[in-house]
Amino acid sequence: KASWLSRLTRGLSRTGQSIGGLFVGAKVDDALYEELETALIMADAGMEATEKLLGALRVKVRKEKITDAAQVKTALRDLIAEHLAPLERAFPLDRPAPQVVMIAGVNGAGKTTSIGKLAHAFQANNKKVLLAAGDTFRAAAREQLVIWGERNNVAVIAQDGGDPAAVAFDAVNAGRARGMDIVMVDTAGRLPTQLHLMEELKKIRRVVGKADAQAPHEVLLVVDGNTGQNALAQIRAFDAAINLTGLVVTKLDGTAKGGVLAAVAAGSQGVRPVPVYWIGVGEGMDDLQPFVAKEFAAALVG
Ligand code: GDP
């Protein structure tokens, strides 16, 4: 645990100076607040969250007569944790089987990697997992998933060409017939510039619902934490099309822009504060961790 937290901390402080570093030997004055403002904006926290957090910090510092910079740091960390807490939600594993999880995201976001990590984590929880390769057009994407499945003894429903919605439909039925606990439906990644190509996703969602009236139980968006504020546009677009139930935010081990979660929590740029189930903090199989607001706030403040 210590290792991925320190990776997250390092990633989030990539601007060269961690937010925590600003407090070292600092006086509690306007200059400090200004530096904090810059640091939060640089971390892609956005204006709304930055103003809300620093406003609350000033009030707290005044009320509690805090004069020590280290205590201001603790206060900021706690305020960020409080601000992020509404995004924290444990993924429910106890639904009647098969639970259907649809997964979307733009190319390169880390969708395939995250599906692999998730399948691994579900299996570790004694869940039987089936995957559906919803990308019927890109053979490479499909093969990557199939190879991953073979290595980990997870069956993959795939089809060369044809309708992704039909593959998803078959997978849900196969999941039920084979007594699976979780059916993960991968969908074709689109380019970040093709966010308008959402009809296919809507259709998959609709057709999955015909195989099982409760499905999809979860609709996840995998989003690259590196994209910072662009993540907001992605969340907004996918949410409008397929009504997201949760996020997987990847690559937080290598980015200084992880503050974007504060922008999500603040509903910046018209985004709905969609819960964050997991964060990606590396390329290894275990580098997908449940999102815990307190841990994240501590890593962000450094
Ligand atoms: P897809 O196109 O969305 O399926 O993206 P991939 O799953 O192929 O991932 C793209 C690249 O990002 C790969 O090189 C992954 O190893 C890498 N990646 C995915 N998640 C993470 C993460 O949490 N941290 C790091 N450092 N790399 C990641």
GROMACS .gro file of N, CA and C in nm, residues 8 10-15 42-44 106-110 192 222-232 234 248-261 279-283 296:
model
  144
    8LEU      N    1   0.151   0.768  -0.613
    8LEU     CA    2   0.044   0.865  -0.635
    8LEU      C    3   0.089   1.004  -0.589
   10ARG      N    4   0.394   1.115  -0.563
   10ARG     CA    5   0.496   1.164  -0.656
   10ARG      C    6   0.432   1.214  -0.784
   11GLY      N    7   0.337   1.137  -0.835
   11GLY     CA    8   0.268   1.175  -0.959
   11GLY      C    9   0.199   1.309  -0.942
   12LEU      N   10   0.128   1.322  -0.832
   12LEU     CA   11   0.049   1.443  -0.812
   12LEU      C   12   0.136   1.566  -0.784
   13SER      N   13   0.262   1.544  -0.751
   13SER     CA   14   0.348   1.660  -0.722
   13SER      C   15   0.447   1.686  -0.835
   14ARG      N   16   0.412   1.641  -0.953
   14ARG     CA   17   0.502   1.653  -1.068
   14ARG      C   18   0.530   1.795  -1.115
   15THR      N   19   0.451   1.888  -1.067
   15THR     CA   20   0.474   2.026  -1.111
   15THR      C   21   0.611   2.075  -1.063
   42MET      N   22  -0.285   2.462  -1.114
   42MET     CA   23  -0.189   2.383  -1.193
   42MET      C   24  -0.221   2.234  -1.186
   43ALA      N   25  -0.275   2.191  -1.074
   43ALA     CA   26  -0.311   2.049  -1.058
   43ALA      C   27  -0.445   2.017  -1.124
   44ASP      N   28  -0.500   2.115  -1.194
   44ASP     CA   29  -0.627   2.100  -1.267
   44ASP      C   30  -0.749   2.084  -1.177
  106VAL      N   31  -1.219   0.657  -2.415
  106VAL     CA   32  -1.151   0.690  -2.540
  106VAL      C   33  -1.024   0.606  -2.552
  107ASN      N   34  -0.973   0.592  -2.675
  107ASN     CA   35  -0.852   0.514  -2.699
  107ASN      C   36  -0.737   0.563  -2.612
  108GLY      N   37  -0.665   0.469  -2.554
  108GLY     CA   38  -0.547   0.504  -2.477
  108GLY      C   39  -0.573   0.541  -2.333
  109ALA      N   40  -0.701   0.544  -2.296
  109ALA     CA   41  -0.734   0.584  -2.158
  109ALA      C   42  -0.687   0.480  -2.057
  110GLY      N   43  -0.668   0.358  -2.104
  110GLY     CA   44  -0.629   0.251  -2.013
  110GLY      C   45  -0.743   0.153  -1.990
  192PRO      N   46  -1.048   1.076  -2.875
  192PRO     CA   47  -1.102   1.185  -2.795
  192PRO      C   48  -1.180   1.286  -2.879
  222VAL      N   49  -1.367   0.475  -1.822
  222VAL     CA   50  -1.225   0.477  -1.789
  222VAL      C   51  -1.169   0.607  -1.845
  223VAL      N   52  -1.112   0.687  -1.758
  223VAL     CA   53  -1.063   0.817  -1.803
  223VAL      C   54  -0.920   0.837  -1.753
  224ASP      N   55  -0.837   0.890  -1.843
  224ASP     CA   56  -0.695   0.910  -1.816
  224ASP      C   57  -0.676   1.036  -1.731
  225GLY      N   58  -0.626   1.019  -1.609
  225GLY     CA   59  -0.606   1.132  -1.519
  225GLY      C   60  -0.511   1.237  -1.575
  226ASN      N   61  -0.424   1.192  -1.666
  226ASN     CA   62  -0.330   1.281  -1.734
  226ASN      C   63  -0.396   1.389  -1.818
  227THR      N   64  -0.519   1.365  -1.858
  227THR     CA   65  -0.584   1.459  -1.949
  227THR      C   66  -0.639   1.579  -1.873
  228GLY      N   67  -0.630   1.574  -1.741
  228GLY     CA   68  -0.670   1.691  -1.661
  228GLY      C   69  -0.811   1.736  -1.693
  229GLN      N   70  -0.822   1.866  -1.719
  229GLN     CA   71  -0.953   1.925  -1.743
  229GLN      C   72  -1.028   1.862  -1.860
  230ASN      N   73  -0.955   1.804  -1.957
  230ASN     CA   74  -1.024   1.737  -2.069
  230ASN      C   75  -1.108   1.620  -2.022
  231ALA      N   76  -1.070   1.566  -1.908
  231ALA     CA   77  -1.147   1.455  -1.853
  231ALA      C   78  -1.292   1.499  -1.829
  232LEU      N   79  -1.309   1.625  -1.795
  232LEU     CA   80  -1.444   1.675  -1.766
  232LEU      C   81  -1.533   1.666  -1.889
  234GLN      N   82  -1.496   1.461  -2.137
  234GLN     CA   83  -1.523   1.319  -2.163
  234GLN      C   84  -1.634   1.267  -2.072
  248VAL      N   85  -1.336   0.509  -1.355
  248VAL     CA   86  -1.205   0.452  -1.322
  248VAL      C   87  -1.107   0.556  -1.373
  249VAL      N   88  -1.031   0.618  -1.284
  249VAL     CA   89  -0.938   0.723  -1.326
  249VAL      C   90  -0.797   0.665  -1.325
  250THR      N   91  -0.737   0.658  -1.445
  250THR     CA   92  -0.609   0.589  -1.459
  250THR      C   93  -0.490   0.685  -1.457
  251LYS      N   94  -0.373   0.626  -1.448
  251LYS     CA   95  -0.244   0.693  -1.466
  251LYS      C   96  -0.219   0.805  -1.365
  252LEU      N   97  -0.276   0.791  -1.248
  252LEU     CA   98  -0.254   0.894  -1.146
  252LEU      C   99  -0.116   0.883  -1.084
  253ASP      N  100  -0.043   0.778  -1.120
  253ASP     CA  101   0.095   0.765  -1.073
  253ASP      C  102   0.189   0.853  -1.151
  254GLY      N  103   0.147   0.901  -1.267
  254GLY     CA  104   0.241   0.974  -1.350
  254GLY      C  105   0.193   1.112  -1.391
  255THR      N  106   0.105   1.170  -1.315
  255THR     CA  107   0.050   1.298  -1.359
  255THR      C  108   0.044   1.399  -1.245
  256ALA      N  109   0.058   1.524  -1.282
  256ALA     CA  110   0.044   1.632  -1.185
  256ALA      C  111  -0.097   1.688  -1.191
  257LYS      N  112  -0.182   1.624  -1.270
  257LYS     CA  113  -0.315   1.680  -1.295
  257LYS      C  114  -0.427   1.610  -1.221
  258GLY      N  115  -0.389   1.529  -1.123
  258GLY     CA  116  -0.489   1.452  -1.050
  258GLY      C  117  -0.587   1.536  -0.972
  259GLY      N  118  -0.556   1.666  -0.958
  259GLY     CA  119  -0.648   1.757  -0.891
  259GLY      C  120  -0.781   1.766  -0.963
  260VAL      N  121  -0.785   1.714  -1.086
  260VAL     CA  122  -0.908   1.718  -1.164
  260VAL      C  123  -1.024   1.649  -1.090
  261LEU      N  124  -0.992   1.558  -1.000
  261LEU     CA  125  -1.099   1.495  -0.923
  261LEU      C  126  -1.170   1.597  -0.835
  279ILE      N  127  -0.892   0.396  -0.884
  279ILE     CA  128  -0.788   0.478  -0.948
  279ILE      C  129  -0.674   0.386  -0.992
  280GLY      N  130  -0.619   0.418  -1.108
  280GLY     CA  131  -0.504   0.344  -1.161
  280GLY      C  132  -0.377   0.414  -1.119
  281VAL      N  133  -0.288   0.337  -1.056
  281VAL     CA  134  -0.164   0.398  -1.005
  281VAL      C  135  -0.041   0.323  -1.055
  282GLY      N  136  -0.053   0.260  -1.171
  282GLY     CA  137   0.062   0.189  -1.228
  282GLY      C  138   0.015   0.086  -1.330
  283GLU      N  139   0.112   0.019  -1.392
  283GLU     CA  140   0.078  -0.074  -1.500
  283GLU      C  141   0.061  -0.217  -1.452
  296PHE      N  142  -0.646   0.999  -0.106
  296PHE     CA  143  -0.618   1.081  -0.224
  296PHE      C  144  -0.581   1.224  -0.183
   0.00000   0.00000   0.00000
